[in-house]
Amino acid sequence: MSGKVRFVIDNYKEAFEYLDLKRVFFNTMIVCLVNTFLNLFLNALSGYAFARLKFKGRELTFKFIILSIMIPGTVMTIPNLIICRLLGIDDTLLVLILPFTMSVYNVFLMRQQFYNLPKELEEAAILDGAGPFRIFFQVSLPLVTPMLVVLGITTFMRNYNNFLWTLVSLQSPENFTLARSLGDLVSAGNSNPSFYPIMLAGSVIVSLPLVIQDNIPKLAVKPTLNSPLTYEMFRLIVKDNMDEIHFIEYDAGALVEGTFYFDLRELGRKGIWYDILLEYKTAANRYDLLVENAVDINQQITVNGKTYKFEEWEGLLEVHWKE
């Protein structure tokens, strides 16, 4: 068989019509965006409560929540469907949103993020008169933005790819999402071989957001590969006036400008710090030297085009950097 391979757009036109792309795309975006927002907001609140608020039964409740991960999601499909029918939200877009507003996995990750934040930041906000909600929204939440971005992407794509639940909970075509409509298109293609090219064209259309999502990390990381502050872990090496060497690690996140803190109080003594070395963890999982011989903490150093300023405040070593 010979001849040139040519691109035929007719199959894509028929796939557009069969999928009713405008309607199902609108439904999909409503479900994904609303679900992602509610999921991040509620899970961040829950994670913060388990990490910072003290209430009776906190640890026991958190353990029960973590144990629920052992229950496969498919086991809960029929019970969830029965509950949704009792609530009268089956065969609506709400049936795709409400059951997925909470995620044990997301609660656990947000709890760990808030738990690792320095308590001194919140204590300083309390001294300034900030209440719990202001501390959450203006102090703690901005510091966990990288995790929110990651969970936002994964939550969005999980809802985008949700086929099994749409299959059992939706009957009306006007409420179908892309995943459900593509399932019907695949069934039609399997039963009718002449429909196969249209099925493949529809699969390409629906998979475009997945291709974009897979390339987001590459686009985000590539411009900063040469930056010494691309990586997440920093290590402070302190040799005190007693010639003892101490190591402190800090997870600063994938930041390129900002402030992070080392708690020197855990070293057990105060005094004149003889020598300070700051290292960063590379992609090769080893530490490279970033700043050395910072004899005077309250000083400013420029290395590789970046300016670092070291300040000590009540036992906390603040490291500020900017381009």
PDB file of C-alpha atoms in Angstrom:
ATOM      1  CA  MET A   1       0.000   0.000   0.000  1.00  0.00           C
ATOM      2  CA  SER A   2       1.471   3.340  -1.033  1.00  0.00           C
ATOM      3  CA  GLY A   3       0.448   6.958  -1.008  1.00  0.00           C
ATOM      4  CA  LYS A   4       0.793  10.035   1.122  1.00  0.00           C
ATOM      5  CA  VAL A   5      -0.708  10.210   4.580  1.00  0.00           C
ATOM      6  CA  ARG A   6      -2.999  13.220   4.831  1.00  0.00           C
ATOM      7  CA  PHE A   7      -4.731  14.870   7.737  1.00  0.00           C
ATOM      8  CA  VAL A   8      -8.536  14.568   7.554  1.00  0.00           C
ATOM      9  CA  ILE A   9     -10.527  17.023   9.642  1.00  0.00           C
ATOM     10  CA  ASP A  10     -13.935  15.487   8.909  1.00  0.00           C
ATOM     11  CA  ASN A  11     -13.529  12.907  11.702  1.00  0.00           C
ATOM     12  CA  TYR A  12     -12.878  15.678  14.211  1.00  0.00           C
ATOM     13  CA  LYS A  13     -15.978  17.556  13.070  1.00  0.00           C
ATOM     14  CA  GLU A  14     -18.117  14.465  13.546  1.00  0.00           C
ATOM     15  CA  ALA A  15     -16.507  13.825  16.931  1.00  0.00           C
ATOM     16  CA  PHE A  16     -17.327  17.404  17.962  1.00  0.00           C
ATOM     17  CA  GLU A  17     -20.955  16.867  17.005  1.00  0.00           C
ATOM     18  CA  TYR A  18     -21.234  13.433  18.597  1.00  0.00           C
ATOM     19  CA  LEU A  19     -19.669  14.588  21.850  1.00  0.00           C
ATOM     20  CA  ASP A  20     -21.728  17.796  21.861  1.00  0.00           C
ATOM     21  CA  LEU A  21     -18.416  19.311  22.891  1.00  0.00           C
ATOM     22  CA  LYS A  22     -19.592  22.785  23.940  1.00  0.00           C
ATOM     23  CA  ARG A  23     -22.126  21.432  26.420  1.00  0.00           C
ATOM     24  CA  VAL A  24     -20.050  18.612  27.893  1.00  0.00           C
ATOM     25  CA  PHE A  25     -16.965  20.856  28.095  1.00  0.00           C
ATOM     26  CA  PHE A  26     -18.991  23.458  30.026  1.00  0.00           C
ATOM     27  CA  ASN A  27     -20.308  20.748  32.389  1.00  0.00           C
ATOM     28  CA  THR A  28     -16.802  19.367  32.886  1.00  0.00           C
ATOM     29  CA  MET A  29     -15.299  22.764  33.684  1.00  0.00           C
ATOM     30  CA  ILE A  30     -18.086  23.569  36.165  1.00  0.00           C
ATOM     31  CA  VAL A  31     -17.604  20.267  37.962  1.00  0.00           C
ATOM     32  CA  CYS A  32     -13.781  20.404  37.962  1.00  0.00           C
ATOM     33  CA  LEU A  33     -13.396  24.047  39.004  1.00  0.00           C
ATOM     34  CA  VAL A  34     -16.072  24.031  41.729  1.00  0.00           C
ATOM     35  CA  ASN A  35     -14.874  20.692  43.076  1.00  0.00           C
ATOM     36  CA  THR A  36     -11.231  21.786  43.078  1.00  0.00           C
ATOM     37  CA  PHE A  37     -12.022  25.028  44.933  1.00  0.00           C
ATOM     38  CA  LEU A  38     -14.187  23.321  47.572  1.00  0.00           C
ATOM     39  CA  ASN A  39     -11.695  20.483  47.940  1.00  0.00           C
ATOM     40  CA  LEU A  40      -8.721  22.775  48.524  1.00  0.00           C
ATOM     41  CA  PHE A  41     -10.619  25.104  50.863  1.00  0.00           C
ATOM     42  CA  LEU A  42     -12.205  22.409  53.050  1.00  0.00           C
ATOM     43  CA  ASN A  43      -9.132  20.176  53.120  1.00  0.00           C
ATOM     44  CA  ALA A  44      -6.864  23.108  53.975  1.00  0.00           C
ATOM     45  CA  LEU A  45      -9.174  24.044  56.865  1.00  0.00           C
ATOM     46  CA  SER A  46      -9.245  20.446  58.071  1.00  0.00           C
ATOM     47  CA  GLY A  47      -5.484  20.053  57.766  1.00  0.00           C
ATOM     48  CA  TYR A  48      -4.910  23.287  59.684  1.00  0.00           C
ATOM     49  CA  ALA A  49      -7.305  22.201  62.433  1.00  0.00           C
ATOM     50  CA  PHE A  50      -5.533  18.861  62.908  1.00  0.00           C
ATOM     51  CA  ALA A  51      -2.110  20.536  62.837  1.00  0.00           C
ATOM     52  CA  ARG A  52      -2.653  23.607  65.009  1.00  0.00           C
ATOM     53  CA  LEU A  53      -5.926  23.529  66.936  1.00  0.00           C
ATOM     54  CA  LYS A  54      -6.070  21.631  70.196  1.00  0.00           C
ATOM     55  CA  PHE A  55      -9.325  19.793  70.854  1.00  0.00           C
ATOM     56  CA  LYS A  56     -10.341  16.600  72.582  1.00  0.00           C
ATOM     57  CA  GLY A  57      -9.907  13.493  70.461  1.00  0.00           C
ATOM     58  CA  ARG A  58      -7.828  15.235  67.791  1.00  0.00           C
ATOM     59  CA  GLU A  59      -5.205  12.508  67.380  1.00  0.00           C
ATOM     60  CA  LEU A  60      -7.739   9.659  67.566  1.00  0.00           C
ATOM     61  CA  THR A  61      -9.965  11.314  64.963  1.00  0.00           C
ATOM     62  CA  PHE A  62      -7.021  11.890  62.651  1.00  0.00           C
ATOM     63  CA  LYS A  63      -5.974   8.239  62.955  1.00  0.00           C
ATOM     64  CA  PHE A  64      -9.475   7.065  62.027  1.00  0.00           C
ATOM     65  CA  ILE A  65      -9.433   9.371  59.007  1.00  0.00           C
ATOM     66  CA  ILE A  66      -6.078   7.970  57.864  1.00  0.00           C
ATOM     67  CA  LEU A  67      -7.320   4.395  58.373  1.00  0.00           C
ATOM     68  CA  SER A  68     -10.171   5.095  55.948  1.00  0.00           C
ATOM     69  CA  ILE A  69      -7.579   5.146  53.137  1.00  0.00           C
ATOM     70  CA  MET A  70      -7.564   1.346  53.443  1.00  0.00           C
ATOM     71  CA  ILE A  71     -11.142   1.231  52.087  1.00  0.00           C
ATOM     72  CA  PRO A  72     -11.073   1.030  48.243  1.00  0.00           C
ATOM     73  CA  GLY A  73     -13.040   3.786  46.538  1.00  0.00           C
ATOM     74  CA  THR A  74     -14.983   1.318  44.387  1.00  0.00           C
ATOM     75  CA  VAL A  75     -16.391  -0.315  47.537  1.00  0.00           C
ATOM     76  CA  MET A  76     -18.088   2.988  48.427  1.00  0.00           C
ATOM     77  CA  THR A  77     -19.591   3.556  44.964  1.00  0.00           C
ATOM     78  CA  ILE A  78     -22.982   1.948  45.622  1.00  0.00           C
ATOM     79  CA  PRO A  79     -23.401   3.350  49.199  1.00  0.00           C
ATOM     80  CA  ASN A  80     -22.536   6.833  47.920  1.00  0.00           C
ATOM     81  CA  LEU A  81     -25.015   6.452  45.065  1.00  0.00           C
ATOM     82  CA  ILE A  82     -27.774   5.420  47.488  1.00  0.00           C
ATOM     83  CA  ILE A  83     -27.062   8.442  49.704  1.00  0.00           C
ATOM     84  CA  CYS A  84     -27.118  10.778  46.675  1.00  0.00           C
ATOM     85  CA  ARG A  85     -30.486   9.376  45.583  1.00  0.00           C
ATOM     86  CA  LEU A  86     -31.894   9.858  49.077  1.00  0.00           C
ATOM     87  CA  LEU A  87     -30.695  13.482  48.935  1.00  0.00           C
ATOM     88  CA  GLY A  88     -32.312  13.914  45.524  1.00  0.00           C
ATOM     89  CA  ILE A  89     -29.143  15.000  43.731  1.00  0.00           C
ATOM     90  CA  ASP A  90     -28.635  11.964  41.500  1.00  0.00           C
ATOM     91  CA  ASP A  91     -28.473  12.653  37.754  1.00  0.00           C
ATOM     92  CA  THR A  92     -27.402  16.271  38.397  1.00  0.00           C
ATOM     93  CA  LEU A  93     -24.050  18.034  38.379  1.00  0.00           C
ATOM     94  CA  LEU A  94     -24.196  18.125  42.184  1.00  0.00           C
ATOM     95  CA  VAL A  95     -23.758  14.356  42.282  1.00  0.00           C
ATOM     96  CA  LEU A  96     -20.344  14.885  40.689  1.00  0.00           C
ATOM     97  CA  ILE A  97     -19.322  17.600  43.175  1.00  0.00           C
ATOM     98  CA  LEU A  98     -20.587  16.926  46.697  1.00  0.00           C
ATOM     99  CA  PRO A  99     -19.223  13.370  47.174  1.00  0.00           C
ATOM    100  CA  PHE A 100     -15.716  14.525  46.244  1.00  0.00           C
ATOM    101  CA  THR A 101     -15.364  17.751  48.240  1.00  0.00           C
ATOM    102  CA  MET A 102     -13.228  15.975  50.848  1.00  0.00           C
ATOM    103  CA  SER A 103     -10.129  13.861  50.303  1.00  0.00           C
ATOM    104  CA  VAL A 104      -8.319  11.947  53.047  1.00  0.00           C
ATOM    105  CA  TYR A 105      -5.106  12.133  51.034  1.00  0.00           C
ATOM    106  CA  ASN A 106      -5.363  15.924  50.698  1.00  0.00           C
ATOM    107  CA  VAL A 107      -6.225  16.382  54.388  1.00  0.00           C
ATOM    108  CA  PHE A 108      -3.148  14.380  55.356  1.00  0.00           C
ATOM    109  CA  LEU A 109      -0.818  16.371  53.082  1.00  0.00           C
ATOM    110  CA  MET A 110      -2.205  19.736  54.213  1.00  0.00           C
ATOM    111  CA  ARG A 111      -1.934  18.693  57.851  1.00  0.00           C
ATOM    112  CA  GLN A 112       1.751  17.822  57.345  1.00  0.00           C
ATOM    113  CA  GLN A 113       2.412  21.136  55.597  1.00  0.00           C
ATOM    114  CA  PHE A 114       0.849  23.219  58.372  1.00  0.00           C
ATOM    115  CA  TYR A 115       2.471  21.071  61.057  1.00  0.00           C
ATOM    116  CA  ASN A 116       5.959  21.836  59.690  1.00  0.00           C
ATOM    117  CA  LEU A 117       5.459  25.623  59.719  1.00  0.00           C
ATOM    118  CA  PRO A 118       7.278  27.499  62.505  1.00  0.00           C
ATOM    119  CA  LYS A 119       4.884  28.205  65.352  1.00  0.00           C
ATOM    120  CA  GLU A 120       6.736  31.443  66.038  1.00  0.00           C
ATOM    121  CA  LEU A 121       5.096  33.014  62.971  1.00  0.00           C
ATOM    122  CA  GLU A 122       1.627  32.413  64.376  1.00  0.00           C
ATOM    123  CA  GLU A 123       2.684  33.496  67.833  1.00  0.00           C
ATOM    124  CA  ALA A 124       3.958  36.776  66.378  1.00  0.00           C
ATOM    125  CA  ALA A 125       0.633  37.263  64.573  1.00  0.00           C
ATOM    126  CA  ILE A 126      -1.267  36.623  67.816  1.00  0.00           C
ATOM    127  CA  LEU A 127       0.821  39.300  69.554  1.00  0.00           C
ATOM    128  CA  ASP A 128      -0.191  41.675  66.753  1.00  0.00           C
ATOM    129  CA  GLY A 129      -3.846  40.979  67.513  1.00  0.00           C
ATOM    130  CA  ALA A 130      -4.649  38.547  64.698  1.00  0.00           C
ATOM    131  CA  GLY A 131      -7.445  36.037  65.204  1.00  0.00           C
ATOM    132  CA  PRO A 132      -7.517  32.373  64.101  1.00  0.00           C
ATOM    133  CA  PHE A 133      -9.058  33.049  60.684  1.00  0.00           C
ATOM    134  CA  ARG A 134      -6.711  35.924  59.922  1.00  0.00           C
ATOM    135  CA  ILE A 135      -3.718  33.797  60.916  1.00  0.00           C
ATOM    136  CA  PHE A 136      -4.968  30.997  58.669  1.00  0.00           C
ATOM    137  CA  PHE A 137      -5.651  33.131  55.592  1.00  0.00           C
ATOM    138  CA  GLN A 138      -2.857  35.724  55.865  1.00  0.00           C
ATOM    139  CA  VAL A 139      -0.012  33.860  57.594  1.00  0.00           C
ATOM    140  CA  SER A 140      -0.257  30.088  57.230  1.00  0.00           C
ATOM    141  CA  LEU A 141      -2.099  29.588  53.940  1.00  0.00           C
ATOM    142  CA  PRO A 142       0.304  31.661  51.767  1.00  0.00           C
ATOM    143  CA  LEU A 143       3.230  29.589  53.081  1.00  0.00           C
ATOM    144  CA  VAL A 144       1.741  26.344  51.739  1.00  0.00           C
ATOM    145  CA  THR A 145       0.949  27.704  48.265  1.00  0.00           C
ATOM    146  CA  PRO A 146       3.210  25.157  46.469  1.00  0.00           C
ATOM    147  CA  MET A 147       1.270  22.271  48.001  1.00  0.00           C
ATOM    148  CA  LEU A 148      -2.043  23.940  47.142  1.00  0.00           C
ATOM    149  CA  VAL A 149      -0.934  24.215  43.507  1.00  0.00           C
ATOM    150  CA  VAL A 150       0.042  20.535  43.389  1.00  0.00           C
ATOM    151  CA  LEU A 151      -3.194  19.374  45.013  1.00  0.00           C
ATOM    152  CA  GLY A 152      -5.195  21.723  42.793  1.00  0.00           C
ATOM    153  CA  ILE A 153      -3.748  20.168  39.631  1.00  0.00           C
ATOM    154  CA  THR A 154      -4.215  16.587  40.828  1.00  0.00           C
ATOM    155  CA  THR A 155      -7.760  17.259  42.081  1.00  0.00           C
ATOM    156  CA  PHE A 156      -8.739  18.944  38.816  1.00  0.00           C
ATOM    157  CA  MET A 157      -7.407  16.072  36.710  1.00  0.00           C
ATOM    158  CA  ARG A 158      -8.974  13.448  38.977  1.00  0.00           C
ATOM    159  CA  ASN A 159     -12.384  15.024  38.412  1.00  0.00           C
ATOM    160  CA  TYR A 160     -11.673  15.436  34.710  1.00  0.00           C
ATOM    161  CA  ASN A 161     -10.924  11.707  34.356  1.00  0.00           C
ATOM    162  CA  ASN A 162     -13.786  10.541  36.588  1.00  0.00           C
ATOM    163  CA  PHE A 163     -15.611   8.023  34.393  1.00  0.00           C
ATOM    164  CA  LEU A 164     -16.873   5.253  36.698  1.00  0.00           C
ATOM    165  CA  TRP A 165     -18.884   7.559  38.939  1.00  0.00           C
ATOM    166  CA  THR A 166     -20.415   9.445  35.985  1.00  0.00           C
ATOM    167  CA  LEU A 167     -21.358   6.099  34.448  1.00  0.00           C
ATOM    168  CA  VAL A 168     -23.439   4.978  37.433  1.00  0.00           C
ATOM    169  CA  SER A 169     -24.774   8.365  38.592  1.00  0.00           C
ATOM    170  CA  LEU A 170     -25.765  10.144  35.346  1.00  0.00           C
ATOM    171  CA  GLN A 171     -28.516   9.173  32.922  1.00  0.00           C
ATOM    172  CA  SER A 172     -29.460  12.475  31.267  1.00  0.00           C
ATOM    173  CA  PRO A 173     -27.209  13.440  28.304  1.00  0.00           C
ATOM    174  CA  GLU A 174     -27.487  17.149  29.185  1.00  0.00           C
ATOM    175  CA  ASN A 175     -25.470  16.462  32.368  1.00  0.00           C
ATOM    176  CA  PHE A 176     -22.749  14.368  30.750  1.00  0.00           C
ATOM    177  CA  THR A 177     -19.097  15.292  31.135  1.00  0.00           C
ATOM    178  CA  LEU A 178     -16.270  14.704  28.662  1.00  0.00           C
ATOM    179  CA  ALA A 179     -15.308  11.410  30.285  1.00  0.00           C
ATOM    180  CA  ARG A 180     -18.878  10.051  30.098  1.00  0.00           C
ATOM    181  CA  SER A 181     -19.449  11.249  26.528  1.00  0.00           C
ATOM    182  CA  LEU A 182     -16.142   9.743  25.441  1.00  0.00           C
ATOM    183  CA  GLY A 183     -17.207   6.435  27.014  1.00  0.00           C
ATOM    184  CA  ASP A 184     -20.333   6.403  24.858  1.00  0.00           C
ATOM    185  CA  LEU A 185     -18.229   7.295  21.822  1.00  0.00           C
ATOM    186  CA  VAL A 186     -15.856   4.398  22.517  1.00  0.00           C
ATOM    187  CA  SER A 187     -18.809   2.008  22.870  1.00  0.00           C
ATOM    188  CA  ALA A 188     -20.158   3.166  19.518  1.00  0.00           C
ATOM    189  CA  GLY A 189     -16.761   2.712  17.905  1.00  0.00           C
ATOM    190  CA  ASN A 190     -16.361  -0.811  19.274  1.00  0.00           C
ATOM    191  CA  SER A 191     -19.786  -1.875  17.987  1.00  0.00           C
ATOM    192  CA  ASN A 192     -19.409  -0.215  14.576  1.00  0.00           C
ATOM    193  CA  PRO A 193     -15.965  -0.485  12.873  1.00  0.00           C
ATOM    194  CA  SER A 194     -16.789   2.354  10.470  1.00  0.00           C
ATOM    195  CA  PHE A 195     -17.143   4.623  13.519  1.00  0.00           C
ATOM    196  CA  TYR A 196     -13.616   3.830  14.702  1.00  0.00           C
ATOM    197  CA  PRO A 197     -11.856   6.890  13.156  1.00  0.00           C
ATOM    198  CA  ILE A 198     -14.377   9.190  14.847  1.00  0.00           C
ATOM    199  CA  MET A 199     -13.741   7.435  18.167  1.00  0.00           C
ATOM    200  CA  LEU A 200      -9.996   8.000  17.829  1.00  0.00           C
ATOM    201  CA  ALA A 201     -10.521  11.657  16.903  1.00  0.00           C
ATOM    202  CA  GLY A 202     -12.688  12.130  19.993  1.00  0.00           C
ATOM    203  CA  SER A 203     -10.019  10.500  22.152  1.00  0.00           C
ATOM    204  CA  VAL A 204      -7.434  12.986  20.843  1.00  0.00           C
ATOM    205  CA  ILE A 205      -9.737  15.931  21.613  1.00  0.00           C
ATOM    206  CA  VAL A 206     -10.473  14.803  25.179  1.00  0.00           C
ATOM    207  CA  SER A 207      -6.808  13.993  25.892  1.00  0.00           C
ATOM    208  CA  LEU A 208      -5.524  17.509  25.094  1.00  0.00           C
ATOM    209  CA  PRO A 209      -5.870  18.799  28.713  1.00  0.00           C
ATOM    210  CA  LEU A 210      -3.960  15.727  29.909  1.00  0.00           C
ATOM    211  CA  VAL A 211      -1.082  16.541  27.556  1.00  0.00           C
ATOM    212  CA  ILE A 212      -1.014  20.126  28.840  1.00  0.00           C
ATOM    213  CA  GLN A 213      -1.089  18.954  32.451  1.00  0.00           C
ATOM    214  CA  ASP A 214       1.842  16.588  31.876  1.00  0.00           C
ATOM    215  CA  ASN A 215       3.942  19.445  30.498  1.00  0.00           C
ATOM    216  CA  ILE A 216       3.164  22.000  33.223  1.00  0.00           C
ATOM    217  CA  PRO A 217       5.972  20.738  35.546  1.00  0.00           C
ATOM    218  CA  LYS A 218       8.491  20.870  32.691  1.00  0.00           C
ATOM    219  CA  LEU A 219       7.527  24.440  31.810  1.00  0.00           C
ATOM    220  CA  ALA A 220       7.705  25.482  35.461  1.00  0.00           C
ATOM    221  CA  VAL A 221      11.065  23.881  36.232  1.00  0.00           C
ATOM    222  CA  LYS A 222      13.058  24.452  33.059  1.00  0.00           C
ATOM    223  CA  PRO A 223      13.641  28.240  33.460  1.00  0.00           C
ATOM    224  CA  THR A 224      15.041  27.757  36.989  1.00  0.00           C
ATOM    225  CA  LEU A 225      17.355  24.790  36.517  1.00  0.00           C
ATOM    226  CA  ASN A 226      20.437  27.009  36.882  1.00  0.00           C
ATOM    227  CA  SER A 227      19.212  28.685  40.041  1.00  0.00           C
ATOM    228  CA  PRO A 228      20.859  27.562  43.287  1.00  0.00           C
ATOM    229  CA  LEU A 229      17.529  27.975  45.076  1.00  0.00           C
ATOM    230  CA  THR A 230      15.475  25.757  42.809  1.00  0.00           C
ATOM    231  CA  TYR A 231      15.567  22.821  45.188  1.00  0.00           C
ATOM    232  CA  GLU A 232      13.626  22.291  48.343  1.00  0.00           C
ATOM    233  CA  MET A 233      15.988  21.385  51.172  1.00  0.00           C
ATOM    234  CA  PHE A 234      18.536  23.667  52.814  1.00  0.00           C
ATOM    235  CA  ARG A 235      21.033  22.740  55.515  1.00  0.00           C
ATOM    236  CA  LEU A 236      22.585  25.123  57.988  1.00  0.00           C
ATOM    237  CA  ILE A 237      25.928  24.146  59.526  1.00  0.00           C
ATOM    238  CA  VAL A 238      26.792  26.099  62.665  1.00  0.00           C
ATOM    239  CA  LYS A 239      30.056  25.894  64.582  1.00  0.00           C
ATOM    240  CA  ASP A 240      29.630  27.691  67.878  1.00  0.00           C
ATOM    241  CA  ASN A 241      32.159  29.307  70.193  1.00  0.00           C
ATOM    242  CA  MET A 242      32.662  25.926  71.872  1.00  0.00           C
ATOM    243  CA  ASP A 243      33.831  24.469  68.542  1.00  0.00           C
ATOM    244  CA  GLU A 244      30.808  22.180  68.392  1.00  0.00           C
ATOM    245  CA  ILE A 245      29.222  21.622  64.968  1.00  0.00           C
ATOM    246  CA  HIS A 246      25.437  21.529  64.563  1.00  0.00           C
ATOM    247  CA  PHE A 247      23.316  20.661  61.538  1.00  0.00           C
ATOM    248  CA  ILE A 248      19.834  22.073  60.916  1.00  0.00           C
ATOM    249  CA  GLU A 249      17.743  21.164  57.868  1.00  0.00           C
ATOM    250  CA  TYR A 250      14.904  23.253  56.478  1.00  0.00           C
ATOM    251  CA  ASP A 251      12.347  22.479  53.783  1.00  0.00           C
ATOM    252  CA  ALA A 252      11.958  25.831  52.049  1.00  0.00           C
ATOM    253  CA  GLY A 253       9.847  24.677  49.084  1.00  0.00           C
ATOM    254  CA  ALA A 254      10.573  25.459  45.443  1.00  0.00           C
ATOM    255  CA  LEU A 255      11.017  29.207  46.016  1.00  0.00           C
ATOM    256  CA  VAL A 256      13.301  31.570  44.169  1.00  0.00           C
ATOM    257  CA  GLU A 257      12.819  34.609  46.390  1.00  0.00           C
ATOM    258  CA  GLY A 258      11.638  35.060  49.957  1.00  0.00           C
ATOM    259  CA  THR A 259      12.504  34.291  53.578  1.00  0.00           C
ATOM    260  CA  PHE A 260      13.015  31.122  55.552  1.00  0.00           C
ATOM    261  CA  TYR A 261      13.942  30.526  59.175  1.00  0.00           C
ATOM    262  CA  PHE A 262      16.326  28.344  61.168  1.00  0.00           C
ATOM    263  CA  ASP A 263      15.534  27.835  64.833  1.00  0.00           C
ATOM    264  CA  LEU A 264      18.875  28.202  66.641  1.00  0.00           C
ATOM    265  CA  ARG A 265      17.252  27.719  70.042  1.00  0.00           C
ATOM    266  CA  GLU A 266      17.190  23.969  69.567  1.00  0.00           C
ATOM    267  CA  LEU A 267      20.991  24.002  69.768  1.00  0.00           C
ATOM    268  CA  GLY A 268      20.672  24.436  73.520  1.00  0.00           C
ATOM    269  CA  ARG A 269      22.809  27.538  73.985  1.00  0.00           C
ATOM    270  CA  LYS A 270      23.228  31.104  72.803  1.00  0.00           C
ATOM    271  CA  GLY A 271      26.436  32.922  72.177  1.00  0.00           C
ATOM    272  CA  ILE A 272      28.714  34.311  69.506  1.00  0.00           C
ATOM    273  CA  TRP A 273      28.330  32.118  66.443  1.00  0.00           C
ATOM    274  CA  TYR A 274      31.788  31.446  65.118  1.00  0.00           C
ATOM    275  CA  ASP A 275      30.962  30.160  61.643  1.00  0.00           C
ATOM    276  CA  ILE A 276      27.863  29.570  59.514  1.00  0.00           C
ATOM    277  CA  LEU A 277      27.613  27.605  56.282  1.00  0.00           C
ATOM    278  CA  LEU A 278      24.418  27.397  54.264  1.00  0.00           C
ATOM    279  CA  GLU A 279      24.001  24.510  51.817  1.00  0.00           C
ATOM    280  CA  TYR A 280      21.226  23.470  49.419  1.00  0.00           C
ATOM    281  CA  LYS A 281      20.174  20.005  48.336  1.00  0.00           C
ATOM    282  CA  THR A 282      20.620  19.392  44.613  1.00  0.00           C
ATOM    283  CA  ALA A 283      18.695  17.152  42.235  1.00  0.00           C
ATOM    284  CA  ALA A 284      21.477  14.585  42.676  1.00  0.00           C
ATOM    285  CA  ASN A 285      20.428  14.297  46.361  1.00  0.00           C
ATOM    286  CA  ARG A 286      23.638  15.814  47.697  1.00  0.00           C
ATOM    287  CA  TYR A 287      24.403  19.111  49.412  1.00  0.00           C
ATOM    288  CA  ASP A 288      26.379  21.887  47.711  1.00  0.00           C
ATOM    289  CA  LEU A 289      27.754  24.976  49.430  1.00  0.00           C
ATOM    290  CA  LEU A 290      25.683  28.120  48.972  1.00  0.00           C
ATOM    291  CA  VAL A 291      27.077  30.604  51.509  1.00  0.00           C
ATOM    292  CA  GLU A 292      30.105  30.208  53.763  1.00  0.00           C
ATOM    293  CA  ASN A 293      31.979  32.131  56.431  1.00  0.00           C
ATOM    294  CA  ALA A 294      29.032  34.214  57.559  1.00  0.00           C
ATOM    295  CA  VAL A 295      30.901  35.149  60.734  1.00  0.00           C
ATOM    296  CA  ASP A 296      28.621  38.064  61.558  1.00  0.00           C
ATOM    297  CA  ILE A 297      24.987  36.967  61.370  1.00  0.00           C
ATOM    298  CA  ASN A 298      23.622  40.455  60.764  1.00  0.00           C
ATOM    299  CA  GLN A 299      25.219  40.946  57.382  1.00  0.00           C
ATOM    300  CA  GLN A 300      24.397  40.896  53.672  1.00  0.00           C
ATOM    301  CA  ILE A 301      26.153  38.681  51.114  1.00  0.00           C
ATOM    302  CA  THR A 302      25.880  38.563  47.302  1.00  0.00           C
ATOM    303  CA  VAL A 303      26.539  35.200  45.654  1.00  0.00           C
ATOM    304  CA  ASN A 304      25.889  34.334  41.988  1.00  0.00           C
ATOM    305  CA  GLY A 305      23.730  37.391  41.466  1.00  0.00           C
ATOM    306  CA  LYS A 306      21.560  36.700  44.527  1.00  0.00           C
ATOM    307  CA  THR A 307      21.631  38.758  47.698  1.00  0.00           C
ATOM    308  CA  TYR A 308      21.380  36.993  51.063  1.00  0.00           C
ATOM    309  CA  LYS A 309      20.772  38.799  54.325  1.00  0.00           C
ATOM    310  CA  PHE A 310      21.156  37.049  57.690  1.00  0.00           C
ATOM    311  CA  GLU A 311      19.395  38.364  60.775  1.00  0.00           C
ATOM    312  CA  GLU A 312      19.040  36.864  64.250  1.00  0.00           C
ATOM    313  CA  TRP A 313      15.861  37.548  66.186  1.00  0.00           C
ATOM    314  CA  GLU A 314      15.161  35.863  69.534  1.00  0.00           C
ATOM    315  CA  GLY A 315      16.990  32.691  68.592  1.00  0.00           C
ATOM    316  CA  LEU A 316      15.669  32.540  65.015  1.00  0.00           C
ATOM    317  CA  LEU A 317      18.081  32.947  62.123  1.00  0.00           C
ATOM    318  CA  GLU A 318      16.202  34.618  59.268  1.00  0.00           C
ATOM    319  CA  VAL A 319      17.668  34.200  55.786  1.00  0.00           C
ATOM    320  CA  HIS A 320      16.300  36.669  53.226  1.00  0.00           C
ATOM    321  CA  TRP A 321      17.229  36.393  49.568  1.00  0.00           C
ATOM    322  CA  LYS A 322      16.323  38.124  46.346  1.00  0.00           C
ATOM    323  CA  GLU A 323      17.584  38.483  42.809  1.00  0.00           C
TER     324      GLU A 323
END
